[in-house]
Short mmCIF file of C-alpha atoms and ligand atoms in Angstrom, two decimals:
data_model
loop_
_atom_site.label_atom_id
_atom_site.label_comp_id
_atom_site.label_asym_id
_atom_site.label_seq_id
_atom_site.Cartn_x
_atom_site.Cartn_y
_atom_site.Cartn_z
CA MET A 1 -0.12 0.38 -0.12
CA SER A 2 3.14 1.96 -0.89
CA GLY A 3 3.27 5.42 -2.46
CA ARG A 4 -0.55 6.63 -1.81
CA LYS A 5 -2.60 7.35 0.94
CA VAL A 6 -4.65 4.20 1.92
CA LYS A 7 -8.25 4.56 1.64
CA VAL A 8 -10.72 3.99 4.58
CA ALA A 9 -14.29 3.75 4.60
CA VAL A 10 -15.70 4.78 7.73
CA THR A 11 -19.20 3.47 8.68
CA ARG A 12 -20.66 5.76 11.42
CA LYS A 13 -20.39 9.17 13.86
CA LEU A 14 -17.44 8.33 15.41
CA PRO A 15 -15.46 11.31 18.30
CA GLU A 16 -14.37 15.05 16.28
CA PRO A 17 -10.54 13.76 17.84
CA VAL A 18 -10.62 10.21 16.37
CA GLU A 19 -11.65 11.75 12.99
CA ALA A 20 -9.24 14.69 13.04
CA ARG A 21 -6.42 12.05 12.85
CA LEU A 22 -7.97 9.30 10.41
CA ARG A 23 -8.15 12.06 8.28
CA ASP A 24 -4.04 13.91 8.31
CA LEU A 25 -3.10 9.87 8.46
CA PHE A 26 -5.37 8.47 5.29
CA ASP A 27 -7.65 9.26 2.61
CA VAL A 28 -10.36 8.84 4.18
CA VAL A 29 -14.64 8.82 4.08
CA PHE A 30 -16.68 9.47 6.58
CA HIS A 31 -20.01 8.79 7.21
CA GLU A 32 -21.74 12.35 8.70
CA SER A 33 -24.60 10.62 9.88
CA ASP A 34 -25.39 8.31 13.05
CA ALA A 35 -27.32 5.58 11.32
CA PRO A 36 -25.86 3.44 10.38
CA LEU A 37 -25.25 2.03 6.67
CA SER A 38 -28.31 0.10 5.49
CA PRO A 39 -26.59 -3.31 4.01
CA ALA A 40 -26.18 -2.08 0.75
CA ALA A 41 -24.32 0.93 0.97
CA LEU A 42 -21.84 -0.87 2.97
CA ILE A 43 -20.67 -3.25 0.59
CA GLU A 44 -20.22 -0.14 -1.44
CA ARG A 45 -18.46 2.27 0.54
CA ALA A 46 -16.33 -1.30 1.51
CA ARG A 47 -15.35 -2.25 -2.13
CA ASP A 48 -13.44 0.83 -2.73
CA ALA A 49 -11.66 1.16 0.67
CA ASP A 50 -8.34 -0.39 1.24
CA VAL A 51 -9.92 -0.48 4.90
CA LEU A 52 -13.15 -0.46 5.83
CA ALA A 53 -13.52 1.05 9.62
CA PRO A 54 -16.96 -0.60 10.78
CA THR A 55 -19.00 -0.35 14.66
CA LEU A 56 -21.07 -2.56 16.32
CA GLY A 57 -24.25 -2.98 14.45
CA ASP A 58 -22.65 -2.98 10.57
CA ARG A 59 -23.11 -6.95 10.08
CA LEU A 60 -20.49 -8.54 7.93
CA ASP A 61 -21.53 -12.14 7.67
CA GLU A 62 -20.73 -14.49 5.31
CA ALA A 63 -22.67 -13.02 1.83
CA PHE A 64 -20.90 -9.40 2.56
CA PHE A 65 -17.43 -10.26 2.79
CA GLU A 66 -18.05 -12.79 -0.52
CA GLN A 67 -19.98 -9.63 -2.63
CA VAL A 68 -17.22 -6.49 -0.60
CA GLY A 69 -14.46 -7.45 -3.54
CA ASP A 70 -10.64 -8.08 -3.97
CA ARG A 71 -9.45 -4.64 -2.79
CA MET A 72 -10.19 -3.97 1.43
CA LYS A 73 -8.01 -6.46 2.87
CA LEU A 74 -8.54 -5.45 6.41
CA VAL A 75 -11.17 -4.53 8.42
CA ALA A 76 -10.79 -2.95 11.75
CA ASN A 77 -13.34 -2.30 13.65
CA PHE A 78 -14.01 0.41 16.28
CA GLY A 79 -15.71 -1.64 19.59
CA ALA A 80 -14.42 -4.89 21.33
CA GLY A 81 -16.96 -7.15 20.28
CA VAL A 82 -17.13 -8.52 17.00
CA ASP A 83 -19.74 -10.87 16.87
CA HIS A 84 -20.97 -8.69 14.37
CA ILE A 85 -17.99 -9.22 12.15
CA ASP A 86 -18.54 -13.97 10.07
CA VAL A 87 -14.34 -13.72 10.90
CA ALA A 88 -13.73 -16.67 9.20
CA ALA A 89 -14.90 -15.41 5.87
CA ALA A 90 -13.17 -12.95 6.43
CA ASN A 91 -9.91 -14.62 7.24
CA ALA A 92 -11.22 -16.95 4.63
CA HIS A 93 -11.73 -13.87 1.84
CA GLY A 94 -7.81 -13.15 2.82
CA VAL A 95 -8.99 -10.27 5.18
CA THR A 96 -8.09 -9.15 8.75
CA VAL A 97 -10.33 -8.06 11.26
CA THR A 98 -9.08 -6.40 14.07
CA ASN A 99 -10.23 -4.89 17.56
CA THR A 100 -10.32 -2.50 20.25
CA PRO A 101 -9.94 -4.16 23.46
CA SER A 102 -8.65 -3.37 26.69
CA VAL A 103 -9.17 0.99 26.46
CA LEU A 104 -13.25 0.64 27.44
CA ALA A 105 -12.69 -1.70 30.15
CA GLU A 106 -12.92 0.39 33.04
CA ASP A 107 -15.68 2.19 32.15
CA ALA A 108 -17.78 -0.43 31.09
CA ALA A 109 -16.48 -1.92 34.88
CA ASP A 110 -18.27 1.39 36.08
CA MET A 111 -21.48 0.86 34.78
CA ALA A 112 -21.47 -3.04 35.50
CA MET A 113 -20.37 -1.73 39.92
CA ALA A 114 -23.17 1.31 38.81
CA LEU A 115 -26.55 -2.33 38.13
CA ILE A 116 -24.66 -4.15 40.99
CA LEU A 117 -25.41 -1.09 43.01
CA ALA A 118 -28.51 -0.07 41.89
CA VAL A 119 -30.90 -3.02 40.96
CA PRO A 120 -30.42 -4.24 45.19
CA ARG A 121 -30.40 -0.43 46.29
CA ARG A 122 -33.75 1.01 43.94
CA LEU A 123 -31.74 3.43 43.06
CA VAL A 124 -34.12 4.09 39.73
CA GLU A 125 -36.98 3.18 42.16
CA GLY A 126 -35.80 6.08 44.70
CA VAL A 127 -35.65 8.46 41.95
CA ARG A 128 -38.62 7.69 40.06
CA ALA A 129 -41.12 8.00 43.44
CA LEU A 130 -39.34 11.24 44.42
CA GLU A 131 -39.78 12.29 40.71
CA ALA A 132 -43.62 11.42 41.08
CA GLY A 133 -43.84 12.72 44.38
CA GLU A 134 -44.88 9.90 46.17
CA PHE A 135 -41.99 10.91 48.81
CA GLN A 136 -43.82 12.16 52.36
CA GLY A 137 -40.85 11.95 54.21
CA TRP A 138 -38.68 8.93 55.89
CA SER A 139 -39.82 6.36 57.01
CA PRO A 140 -38.37 3.01 58.89
CA THR A 141 -40.43 0.03 56.35
CA TRP A 142 -40.62 2.38 53.29
CA MET A 143 -37.98 1.67 49.54
CA LEU A 144 -35.69 -0.97 51.27
CA GLY A 145 -34.07 -2.48 49.25
CA ARG A 146 -30.87 -5.52 49.80
CA ARG A 147 -27.52 -5.33 51.15
CA VAL A 148 -24.36 -5.15 48.46
CA ARG A 149 -21.13 -5.20 50.84
CA GLY A 150 -21.42 -9.33 52.59
CA LYS A 151 -23.32 -11.15 48.80
CA LYS A 152 -21.18 -13.36 46.55
CA LEU A 153 -21.18 -12.26 42.81
CA GLY A 154 -20.58 -15.01 40.55
CA ILE A 155 -18.92 -13.15 37.64
CA ILE A 156 -19.30 -15.54 34.39
CA GLY A 157 -16.12 -14.40 32.08
CA LEU A 158 -13.38 -13.08 34.28
CA GLY A 159 -11.59 -11.67 31.21
CA ARG A 160 -9.75 -7.40 31.56
CA VAL A 161 -13.20 -5.72 32.28
CA GLY A 162 -14.47 -9.03 34.68
CA GLU A 163 -11.91 -8.40 36.51
CA ALA A 164 -12.32 -4.37 36.71
CA ILE A 165 -16.10 -5.64 37.77
CA ALA A 166 -13.52 -8.20 40.54
CA ARG A 167 -11.72 -5.13 42.15
CA ARG A 168 -14.64 -2.98 42.62
CA ALA A 169 -16.76 -4.84 43.89
CA LYS A 170 -14.25 -6.78 46.61
CA ALA A 171 -13.71 -2.30 47.95
CA PHE A 172 -17.65 -2.42 48.38
CA GLY A 173 -17.33 -6.09 50.69
CA LEU A 174 -18.97 -8.72 48.21
CA SER A 175 -16.85 -12.17 47.57
CA ILE A 176 -15.57 -13.04 44.17
CA HIS A 177 -16.29 -16.25 42.41
CA TYR A 178 -15.95 -16.92 38.94
CA HIS A 179 -16.46 -19.48 36.12
CA ASN A 180 -14.11 -19.61 32.99
CA ARG A 181 -12.84 -22.22 31.04
CA SER A 182 -9.04 -22.42 32.27
CA ARG A 183 -8.31 -20.17 35.75
CA ILE A 184 -6.33 -16.87 35.69
CA ASN A 185 -3.43 -16.09 36.90
CA PRO A 186 -2.95 -17.32 40.15
CA HIS A 187 -1.41 -13.84 42.18
CA ILE A 188 -4.98 -12.50 40.54
CA GLU A 189 -6.71 -15.14 42.15
CA ASP A 190 -5.53 -14.75 44.82
CA GLU A 191 -5.46 -11.16 45.83
CA LEU A 192 -9.04 -10.38 44.99
CA ASP A 193 -9.98 -13.60 47.38
CA ALA A 194 -12.00 -15.31 43.72
CA THR A 195 -12.66 -18.50 44.13
CA TYR A 196 -12.53 -20.68 40.88
CA TRP A 197 -16.10 -22.38 39.40
CA ASP A 198 -15.26 -25.38 37.16
CA SER A 199 -19.16 -25.92 36.86
CA LEU A 200 -20.96 -23.10 35.72
CA ASP A 201 -24.08 -24.53 37.40
CA GLN A 202 -22.31 -24.67 40.69
CA MET A 203 -21.22 -21.50 40.88
CA LEU A 204 -24.64 -20.52 39.80
CA ALA A 205 -26.76 -21.60 42.41
CA ARG A 206 -24.72 -20.18 45.12
CA VAL A 207 -24.29 -16.93 44.18
CA ASP A 208 -26.06 -13.42 44.98
CA ILE A 209 -25.55 -12.20 42.16
CA VAL A 210 -24.15 -12.71 38.46
CA SER A 211 -22.06 -10.63 36.43
CA VAL A 212 -21.64 -11.50 32.57
CA ASN A 213 -18.89 -10.17 30.88
CA CYS A 214 -17.78 -13.40 28.86
CA PRO A 215 -17.90 -12.44 24.94
CA HIS A 216 -20.74 -13.78 23.00
CA THR A 217 -19.96 -16.41 20.34
CA PRO A 218 -21.94 -19.42 18.91
CA ALA A 219 -20.48 -21.26 21.79
CA THR A 220 -22.50 -18.68 24.38
CA PHE A 221 -25.50 -17.87 22.57
CA HIS A 222 -28.10 -18.67 25.83
CA LEU A 223 -25.30 -19.66 28.63
CA LEU A 224 -27.81 -18.35 30.77
CA SER A 225 -30.76 -20.35 29.72
CA ARG A 226 -34.01 -20.91 31.17
CA ARG A 227 -32.29 -23.83 32.99
CA ARG A 228 -29.45 -22.31 34.37
CA LEU A 229 -31.77 -19.19 35.59
CA GLU A 230 -33.39 -21.45 37.63
CA LEU A 231 -30.44 -22.19 39.39
CA LEU A 232 -30.19 -19.10 40.49
CA GLN A 233 -31.45 -18.76 44.07
CA PRO A 234 -34.90 -16.10 44.42
CA GLN A 235 -33.20 -13.98 45.61
CA ALA A 236 -29.81 -13.73 43.02
CA TYR A 237 -29.88 -11.25 40.25
CA VAL A 238 -28.56 -10.40 36.58
CA VAL A 239 -25.91 -7.69 35.43
CA ASN A 240 -25.46 -8.29 32.07
CA ILE A 241 -23.28 -5.12 30.08
CA SER A 242 -22.02 -7.54 27.19
CA ARG A 243 -24.14 -9.24 24.76
CA GLY A 244 -27.64 -9.01 25.32
CA GLU A 245 -27.65 -13.12 23.39
CA ILE A 246 -25.88 -14.14 25.89
CA VAL A 247 -29.31 -14.02 28.74
CA ASP A 248 -32.78 -16.88 27.60
CA GLU A 249 -34.34 -12.64 28.14
CA GLU A 250 -37.44 -13.68 27.69
CA ALA A 251 -36.72 -16.63 30.61
CA LEU A 252 -35.44 -13.66 33.13
CA ALA A 253 -38.04 -11.69 32.05
CA SER A 254 -40.67 -13.98 32.76
CA MET A 255 -39.39 -15.45 36.09
CA ILE A 256 -38.88 -11.40 37.96
CA GLU A 257 -42.00 -11.26 36.33
CA GLU A 258 -43.09 -14.27 38.15
CA GLY A 259 -40.69 -13.05 41.38
CA ARG A 260 -38.54 -15.96 41.17
CA LEU A 261 -35.47 -13.92 41.07
CA ALA A 262 -35.10 -10.54 41.96
CA GLY A 263 -34.33 -9.01 39.36
CA ALA A 264 -31.82 -7.31 36.89
CA GLY A 265 -29.26 -4.88 35.87
CA LEU A 266 -28.95 -4.59 31.94
CA ASP A 267 -27.21 -2.59 29.09
CA VAL A 268 -27.61 -5.17 26.37
CA TYR A 269 -30.27 -6.92 24.80
CA GLU A 270 -31.32 -10.06 22.87
CA ARG A 271 -32.77 -7.99 19.90
CA GLY A 272 -30.65 -5.18 20.21
CA ALA A 273 -33.32 -2.99 22.09
CA PRO A 274 -35.63 -4.55 25.63
CA SER A 275 -38.59 -6.55 25.08
CA GLU A 276 -42.38 -4.66 26.16
CA LYS A 277 -41.99 -7.27 28.46
CA LEU A 278 -38.71 -6.81 30.02
CA LEU A 279 -39.89 -2.82 30.01
CA LYS A 280 -42.79 -4.26 32.02
CA ALA A 281 -41.55 -5.73 34.44
CA PRO A 282 -40.11 -5.25 38.24
CA ASN A 283 -36.99 -4.92 39.72
CA VAL A 284 -34.61 -4.26 37.07
CA VAL A 285 -32.99 -0.81 35.79
CA LEU A 286 -31.90 -0.63 32.12
CA LEU A 287 -29.59 1.37 30.37
CA PRO A 288 -28.74 1.91 26.51
CA HIS A 289 -25.94 -0.08 25.47
CA MET A 290 -23.61 2.90 27.85
CA ALA A 291 -21.34 0.56 28.72
CA SER A 292 -18.34 1.67 27.44
CA ALA A 293 -19.84 5.63 25.91
CA THR A 294 -17.82 7.79 28.41
CA VAL A 295 -15.69 10.61 25.90
CA GLU A 296 -12.64 9.29 26.93
CA SER A 297 -13.52 5.26 26.14
CA ARG A 298 -14.84 6.47 22.77
CA VAL A 299 -11.42 8.39 21.65
CA GLU A 300 -9.43 5.82 22.71
CA MET A 301 -11.16 3.61 20.84
CA GLY A 302 -10.23 6.12 17.81
CA GLU A 303 -6.76 5.81 18.76
CA ARG A 304 -6.38 1.64 19.17
CA MET A 305 -8.04 0.87 15.10
CA ILE A 306 -5.73 3.97 14.20
CA ILE A 307 -2.76 2.40 15.34
CA ASN A 308 -4.07 -1.67 13.45
CA ILE A 309 -5.01 0.29 10.80
CA LYS A 310 -1.30 2.24 9.87
CA MET A 311 0.23 -1.29 11.30
CA PHE A 312 -1.45 -3.28 8.81
CA SER A 313 -0.64 0.18 6.40
CA ASP A 314 2.37 -0.07 7.57
CA GLY A 315 3.57 -4.03 5.81
CA HIS A 316 2.97 -5.46 9.67
CA LYS A 317 0.68 -7.31 11.68
CA PRO A 318 -1.48 -4.85 13.30
CA PRO A 319 -1.50 -5.22 17.34
CA ASP A 320 -5.59 -5.72 17.92
CA ARG A 321 -6.26 -8.30 14.92
CA VAL A 322 -8.75 -11.29 15.99
CA ILE A 323 -8.05 -14.68 15.75
CA LEU A 324 -9.61 -17.68 16.13
CA GLY A 325 -9.29 -20.36 17.78
CA LEU A 326 -7.02 -19.09 19.86
CA ASP A 327 -8.39 -20.36 22.99
CA ASP A 328 -10.16 -17.45 25.28
CA GLY A 329 -9.80 -18.70 28.74
CA ARG A 330 -12.73 -16.40 30.24
CA LEU A 331 -15.10 -18.35 27.66
CA PRO A 332 -17.18 -20.89 29.48
CA LYS A 333 -17.30 -24.47 28.85
CA ALA A 334 -19.84 -25.81 26.62
CA GLY A 335 -22.40 -27.79 28.74
C1 DGY B 1 -17.80 -3.09 22.48
O1 DGY B 1 -16.81 -1.94 22.09
O2 DGY B 1 -17.54 -4.04 21.55
C2 DGY B 1 -19.47 -2.47 23.35
O3 DGY B 1 -20.28 -2.92 23.66
C3 DGY B 1 -19.22 -1.15 22.59
O4 DGY B 1 -19.39 -0.61 23.90
#
């Protein structure tokens, strides 16, 4: 790609400093509006570029890679999750895929911790009651939630985000439990005083709050199935800032409605937005997929994406290649 500027096609409006840096380095086709491109427009845009910079919401499936032609050799995703990209199909067509891990972990963990506190302590319900004029002064029995300190937090997928959540949760007096395909570094396990559960089912039956932090893959679709949700104790809460598809949302909403689970704090949904049933369920705090939504995270995600593009276009291996088959220790065991 020497001799001319690398052509990068961007699919969404990105933070201003990211767009400015892209403009300095590459020949860029920007996307002025914040609406995702249609599948046809996505193909058209990618066909004329060396690099596509997509993000969540752009579906890059096998058909996309079959139709996109030979020019585009890198998909530099703006975001950590790549479940919207068929990485196997990309690789089969000679396309490298990169993502932006790490940079958003601390901000995402803050939001998970906020949900871990907000649901048992009825934070949003309290705000709503006050705004609705229902506050009649302090009462010994009104608006009672559940104590967070002393509870057991079960993290499914203790990777970068899971570890950042565990550190926060430990400071709030929760004990840390986790389920991964493999154990984390023993020093970190000691530091967190974390208990490893080889069996997800057994961990679920014993914890008070579950935090979902594994990636969404075919193997983790509905990992928290109805059967597994039924293993939880009725006083348990579910927190999910990873991907909606990992939890059977219909079963979760029904069980909360029926009082078979205490509540949920969710930032992500199976179909992008929460179902009517979930919106109507009691004891839920529902956020619009905003766990990484800080100026700092989004700019750093852009910087990371740019490093990947620059390394690739200079003929090097970009640092954040998504490598299929690489054993991701935080993935749960099958079954
Ligand atoms: C990601 O990067 O995949 C996040 O879900 C965006 O917040």
